[in-house]
Short mmCIF file of C-alpha atoms and ligand atoms in Angstrom, two decimals:
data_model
loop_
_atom_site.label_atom_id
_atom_site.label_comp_id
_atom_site.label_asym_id
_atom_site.label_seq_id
_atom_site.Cartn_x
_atom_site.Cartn_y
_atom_site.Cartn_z
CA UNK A 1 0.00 0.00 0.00
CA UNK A 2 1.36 3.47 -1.00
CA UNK A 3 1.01 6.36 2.18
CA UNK A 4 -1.07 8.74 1.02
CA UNK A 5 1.00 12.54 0.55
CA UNK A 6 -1.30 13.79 3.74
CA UNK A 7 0.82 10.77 5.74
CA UNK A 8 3.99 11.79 3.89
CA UNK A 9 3.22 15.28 5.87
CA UNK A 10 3.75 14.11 9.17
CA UNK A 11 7.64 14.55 9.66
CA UNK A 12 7.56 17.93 8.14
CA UNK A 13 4.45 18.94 10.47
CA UNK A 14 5.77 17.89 13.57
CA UNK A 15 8.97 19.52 13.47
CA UNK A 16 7.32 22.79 12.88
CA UNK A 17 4.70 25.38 15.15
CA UNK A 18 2.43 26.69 12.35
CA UNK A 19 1.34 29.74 14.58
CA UNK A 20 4.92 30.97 14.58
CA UNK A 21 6.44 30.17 11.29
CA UNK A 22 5.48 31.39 8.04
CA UNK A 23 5.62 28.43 6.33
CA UNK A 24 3.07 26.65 4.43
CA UNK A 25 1.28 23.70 6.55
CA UNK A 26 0.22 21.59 3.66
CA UNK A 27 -3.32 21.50 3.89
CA UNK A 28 -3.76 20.63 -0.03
CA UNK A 29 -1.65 18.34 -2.29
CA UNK A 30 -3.48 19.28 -4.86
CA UNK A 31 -1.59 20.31 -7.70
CA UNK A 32 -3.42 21.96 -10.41
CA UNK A 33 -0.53 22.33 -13.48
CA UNK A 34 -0.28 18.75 -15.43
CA UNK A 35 3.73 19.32 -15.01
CA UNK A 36 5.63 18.56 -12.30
CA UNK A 37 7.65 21.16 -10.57
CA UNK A 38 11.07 21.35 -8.64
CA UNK A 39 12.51 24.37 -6.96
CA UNK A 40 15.59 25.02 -5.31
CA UNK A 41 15.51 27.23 -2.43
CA UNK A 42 18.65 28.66 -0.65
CA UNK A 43 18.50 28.89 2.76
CA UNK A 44 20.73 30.50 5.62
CA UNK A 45 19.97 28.75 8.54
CA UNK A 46 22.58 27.44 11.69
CA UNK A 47 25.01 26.53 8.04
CA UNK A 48 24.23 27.94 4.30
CA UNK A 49 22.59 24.99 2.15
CA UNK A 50 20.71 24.89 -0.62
CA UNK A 51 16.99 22.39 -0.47
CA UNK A 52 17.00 21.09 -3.43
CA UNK A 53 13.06 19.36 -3.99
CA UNK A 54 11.21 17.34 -6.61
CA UNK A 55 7.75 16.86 -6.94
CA UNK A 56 7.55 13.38 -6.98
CA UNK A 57 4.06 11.30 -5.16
CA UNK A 58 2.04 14.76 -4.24
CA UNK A 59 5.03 15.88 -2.21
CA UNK A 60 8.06 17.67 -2.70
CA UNK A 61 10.89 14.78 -2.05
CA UNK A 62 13.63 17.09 -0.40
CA UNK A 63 17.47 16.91 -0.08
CA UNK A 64 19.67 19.70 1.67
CA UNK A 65 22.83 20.63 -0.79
CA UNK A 66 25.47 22.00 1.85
CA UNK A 67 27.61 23.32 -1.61
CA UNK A 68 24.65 23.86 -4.09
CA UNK A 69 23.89 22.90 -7.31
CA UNK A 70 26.66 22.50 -9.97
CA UNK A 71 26.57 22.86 -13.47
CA UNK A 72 29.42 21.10 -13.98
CA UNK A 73 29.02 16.88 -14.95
CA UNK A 74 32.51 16.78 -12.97
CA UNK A 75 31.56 18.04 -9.69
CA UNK A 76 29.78 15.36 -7.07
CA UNK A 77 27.32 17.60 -4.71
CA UNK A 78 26.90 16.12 -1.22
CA UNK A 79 22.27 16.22 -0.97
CA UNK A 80 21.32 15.07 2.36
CA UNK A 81 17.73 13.36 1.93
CA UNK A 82 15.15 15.70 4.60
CA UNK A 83 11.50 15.20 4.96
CA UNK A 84 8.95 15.40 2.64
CA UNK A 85 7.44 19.34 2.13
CA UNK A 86 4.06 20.20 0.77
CA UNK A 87 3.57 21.48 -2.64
CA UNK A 88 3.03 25.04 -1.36
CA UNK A 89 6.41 24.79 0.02
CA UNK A 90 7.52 26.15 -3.76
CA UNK A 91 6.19 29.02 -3.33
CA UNK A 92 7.67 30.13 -0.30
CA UNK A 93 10.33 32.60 0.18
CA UNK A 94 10.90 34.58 3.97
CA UNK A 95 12.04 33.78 7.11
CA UNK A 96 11.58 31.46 9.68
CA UNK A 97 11.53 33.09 13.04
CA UNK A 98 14.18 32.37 15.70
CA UNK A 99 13.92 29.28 17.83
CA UNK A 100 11.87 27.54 15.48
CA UNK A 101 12.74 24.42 13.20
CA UNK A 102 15.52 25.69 10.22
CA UNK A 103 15.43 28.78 11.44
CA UNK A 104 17.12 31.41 9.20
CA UNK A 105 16.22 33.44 5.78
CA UNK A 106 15.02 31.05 2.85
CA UNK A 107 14.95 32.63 -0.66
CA UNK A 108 13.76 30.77 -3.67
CA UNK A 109 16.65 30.43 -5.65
CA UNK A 110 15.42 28.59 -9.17
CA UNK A 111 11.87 27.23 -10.23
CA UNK A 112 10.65 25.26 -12.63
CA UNK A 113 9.24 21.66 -13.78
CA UNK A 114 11.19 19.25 -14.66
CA UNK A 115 10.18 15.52 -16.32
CA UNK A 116 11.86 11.77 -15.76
CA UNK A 117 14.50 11.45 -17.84
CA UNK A 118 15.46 8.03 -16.82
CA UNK A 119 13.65 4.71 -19.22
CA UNK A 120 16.51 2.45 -17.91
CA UNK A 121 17.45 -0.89 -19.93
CA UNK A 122 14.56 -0.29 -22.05
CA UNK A 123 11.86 -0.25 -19.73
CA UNK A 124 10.25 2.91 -18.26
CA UNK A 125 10.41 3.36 -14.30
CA UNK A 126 8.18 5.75 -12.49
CA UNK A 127 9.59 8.85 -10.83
CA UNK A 128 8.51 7.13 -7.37
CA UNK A 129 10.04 3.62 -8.39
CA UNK A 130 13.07 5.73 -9.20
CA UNK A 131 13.44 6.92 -5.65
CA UNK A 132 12.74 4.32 -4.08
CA UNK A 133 15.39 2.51 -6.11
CA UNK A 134 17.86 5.51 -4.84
CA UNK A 135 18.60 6.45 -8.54
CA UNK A 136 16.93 9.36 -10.78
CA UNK A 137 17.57 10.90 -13.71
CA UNK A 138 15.31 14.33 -14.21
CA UNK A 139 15.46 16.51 -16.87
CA UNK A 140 15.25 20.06 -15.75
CA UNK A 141 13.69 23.43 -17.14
CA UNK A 142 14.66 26.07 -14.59
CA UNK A 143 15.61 29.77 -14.99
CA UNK A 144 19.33 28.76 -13.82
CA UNK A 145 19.48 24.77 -13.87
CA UNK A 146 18.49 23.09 -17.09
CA UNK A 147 19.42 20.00 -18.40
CA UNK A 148 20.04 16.23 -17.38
CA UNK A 149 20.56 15.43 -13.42
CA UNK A 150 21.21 12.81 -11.47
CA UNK A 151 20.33 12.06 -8.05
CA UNK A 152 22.10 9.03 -7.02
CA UNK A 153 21.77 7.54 -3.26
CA UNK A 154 25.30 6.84 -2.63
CA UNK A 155 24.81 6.27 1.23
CA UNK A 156 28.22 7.23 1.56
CA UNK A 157 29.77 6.77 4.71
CA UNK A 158 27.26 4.77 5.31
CA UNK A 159 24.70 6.97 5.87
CA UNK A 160 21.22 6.10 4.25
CA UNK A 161 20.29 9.81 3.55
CA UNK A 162 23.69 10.56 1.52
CA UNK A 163 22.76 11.20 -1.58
CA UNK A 164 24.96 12.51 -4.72
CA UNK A 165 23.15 15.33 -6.81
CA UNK A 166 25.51 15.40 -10.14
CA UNK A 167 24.73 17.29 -13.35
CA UNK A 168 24.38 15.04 -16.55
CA UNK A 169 27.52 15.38 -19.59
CA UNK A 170 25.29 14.11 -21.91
CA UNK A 171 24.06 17.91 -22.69
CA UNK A 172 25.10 21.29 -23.24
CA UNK A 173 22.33 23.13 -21.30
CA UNK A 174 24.49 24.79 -18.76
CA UNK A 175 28.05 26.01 -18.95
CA UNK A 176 30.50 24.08 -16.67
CA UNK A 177 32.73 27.15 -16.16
CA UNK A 178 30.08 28.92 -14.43
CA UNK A 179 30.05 28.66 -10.67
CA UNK A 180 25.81 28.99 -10.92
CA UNK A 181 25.20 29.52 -7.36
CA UNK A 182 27.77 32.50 -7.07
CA UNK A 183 27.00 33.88 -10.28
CA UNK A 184 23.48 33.53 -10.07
CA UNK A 185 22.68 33.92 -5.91
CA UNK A 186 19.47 36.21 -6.32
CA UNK A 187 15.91 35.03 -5.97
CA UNK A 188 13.60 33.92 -8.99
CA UNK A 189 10.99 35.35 -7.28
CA UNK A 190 11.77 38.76 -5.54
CA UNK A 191 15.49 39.49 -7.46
CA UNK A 192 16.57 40.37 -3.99
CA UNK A 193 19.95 38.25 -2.91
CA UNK A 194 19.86 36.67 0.61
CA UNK A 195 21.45 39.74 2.37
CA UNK A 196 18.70 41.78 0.70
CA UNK A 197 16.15 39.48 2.01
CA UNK A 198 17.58 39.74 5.66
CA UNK A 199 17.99 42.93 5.57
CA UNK A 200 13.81 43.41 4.73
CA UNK A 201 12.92 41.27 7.83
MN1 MN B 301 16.84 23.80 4.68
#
C-alpha cells in the first residue's frame, strides 16, 4: 500500500509550530498544473545549504545541498535526503523566526518543472520507483538549472540519507565554467539576494 501525501506530511508537520512560522502547513496536495515542478531554495539557517526538492508522489521529495547545485558533470554535490514538504512549500520565500525548526532566511533560488529522464534498460520506471530505487535521472527546465541530473543515493559513509546530486555530460544546457550559485545567488521570485532578504525582515 502506498502512504497517502497527507501521511507523507507528518515529519515535516511535527517539526514545525504553524502559529509561529510562516511556512506553508500543507493542507492541499493538490496540484493543479499537469507538469511537475522542482525548486531550489537557498536557505541561511545554523550553516548555508541549498533544499534542493522534486515533486515526486504529491510531495516535494527534499534533499539539503550544503555546496549547491553545480553545473558542472565533474563536480559530485553532497544532498542530504530531509523530509517530505508540501507542494506550497515552492512558493515560499521569507524567514523562519528564531527558535523555530531551520530557522534562518530562505529565498527561492530557481523554479521550474522538470520531467523523468530516466527509461533504464529499455523499460520505463516511475519517478517514485526511481526513488525508491535511490537512482533518478530528471530533466530540468529552470531559470538557472536546465538540463540532465542525477540524483544518485550513494549512502556514503554509510549513511542512508547521503545522496549525490551530479549534473548530466550528456548535454550542453548549462556552462561548466560557471560557478551557478555564485554567479546567479538572487531570488527567482523577488530578485533580492539573501542579504537583501535579511535585511527586509
Ligand atoms: Mn533547509
Amino acid at each position: 500500500m502506498k502512504k497517502p501525501a497527507h501521511d507523507a506530511l507528518r515529519t515535516y508537520r511535527d517539526k514545525r509550530d504553524f502559529d509561529r512560522t510562516p511556512e506553508p502547513a500543507g493542507e492541499s496536495s493538490e496540484h493543479k498544473s499537469p507538469e511537475t515542478i522542482f525548486v531550489v531554495q537557498m536557505h541561511a539557517a545554523r550553516s548555508l545549504h541549498w533544499d534542493f526538492r522534486l515533486e515526486i508522489a504529491g510531495t516535494l521529495k527534499s534533499w539539503a545541498v550544503p555546496k549547491g547545485p553545480s553545473g558542472n558533470p565533474a563536480d559530485k554535490r553532497l544532498a542530504v535526503a530531509t523530509e517530505d514538504h508540501p507542494l506550497e512549500y515552492a512558493d515560499f520565500e521569507g524567514s523562519i523566526p528564531e527558535g523555530e525548526y531551520g530557522a534562518g532566511t530562505v529565498l527561492l533560488w530557481d523554479r521550474g518543472t522538470f520531467r523523468n529522464d530516466g527509461p533504464r534498460h529499455g523499460q520505463d520506471v516511475s519517478l517514485e520507483e526511481a526513488f525508491e530505487r535511490g537512482h533518478l535521472l530528471v530533466w530540468l527546465e529552470g531559470q538557472k538549472l536546465r538540463g540532465g541530473f542525477a540524483l544518485i543515493n550513494s549512502k556514503l559513509g554509510g549513511n542512508p540519507k547521503n545522496w549525490l546530486l551530479i549534473k548530466s555530460s550528456k548535454d550542453q544546457e548549462m556552462d561548466p565554467e560557471e560557478d551557478v550559485v555564485n554567479a546567479r545567488p538572487e531570488s527567482v521570485l523577488s530578485g533580492k539576494t539573501i542579504e537583501e532578504l535579511k535585511d527586509t525582515d
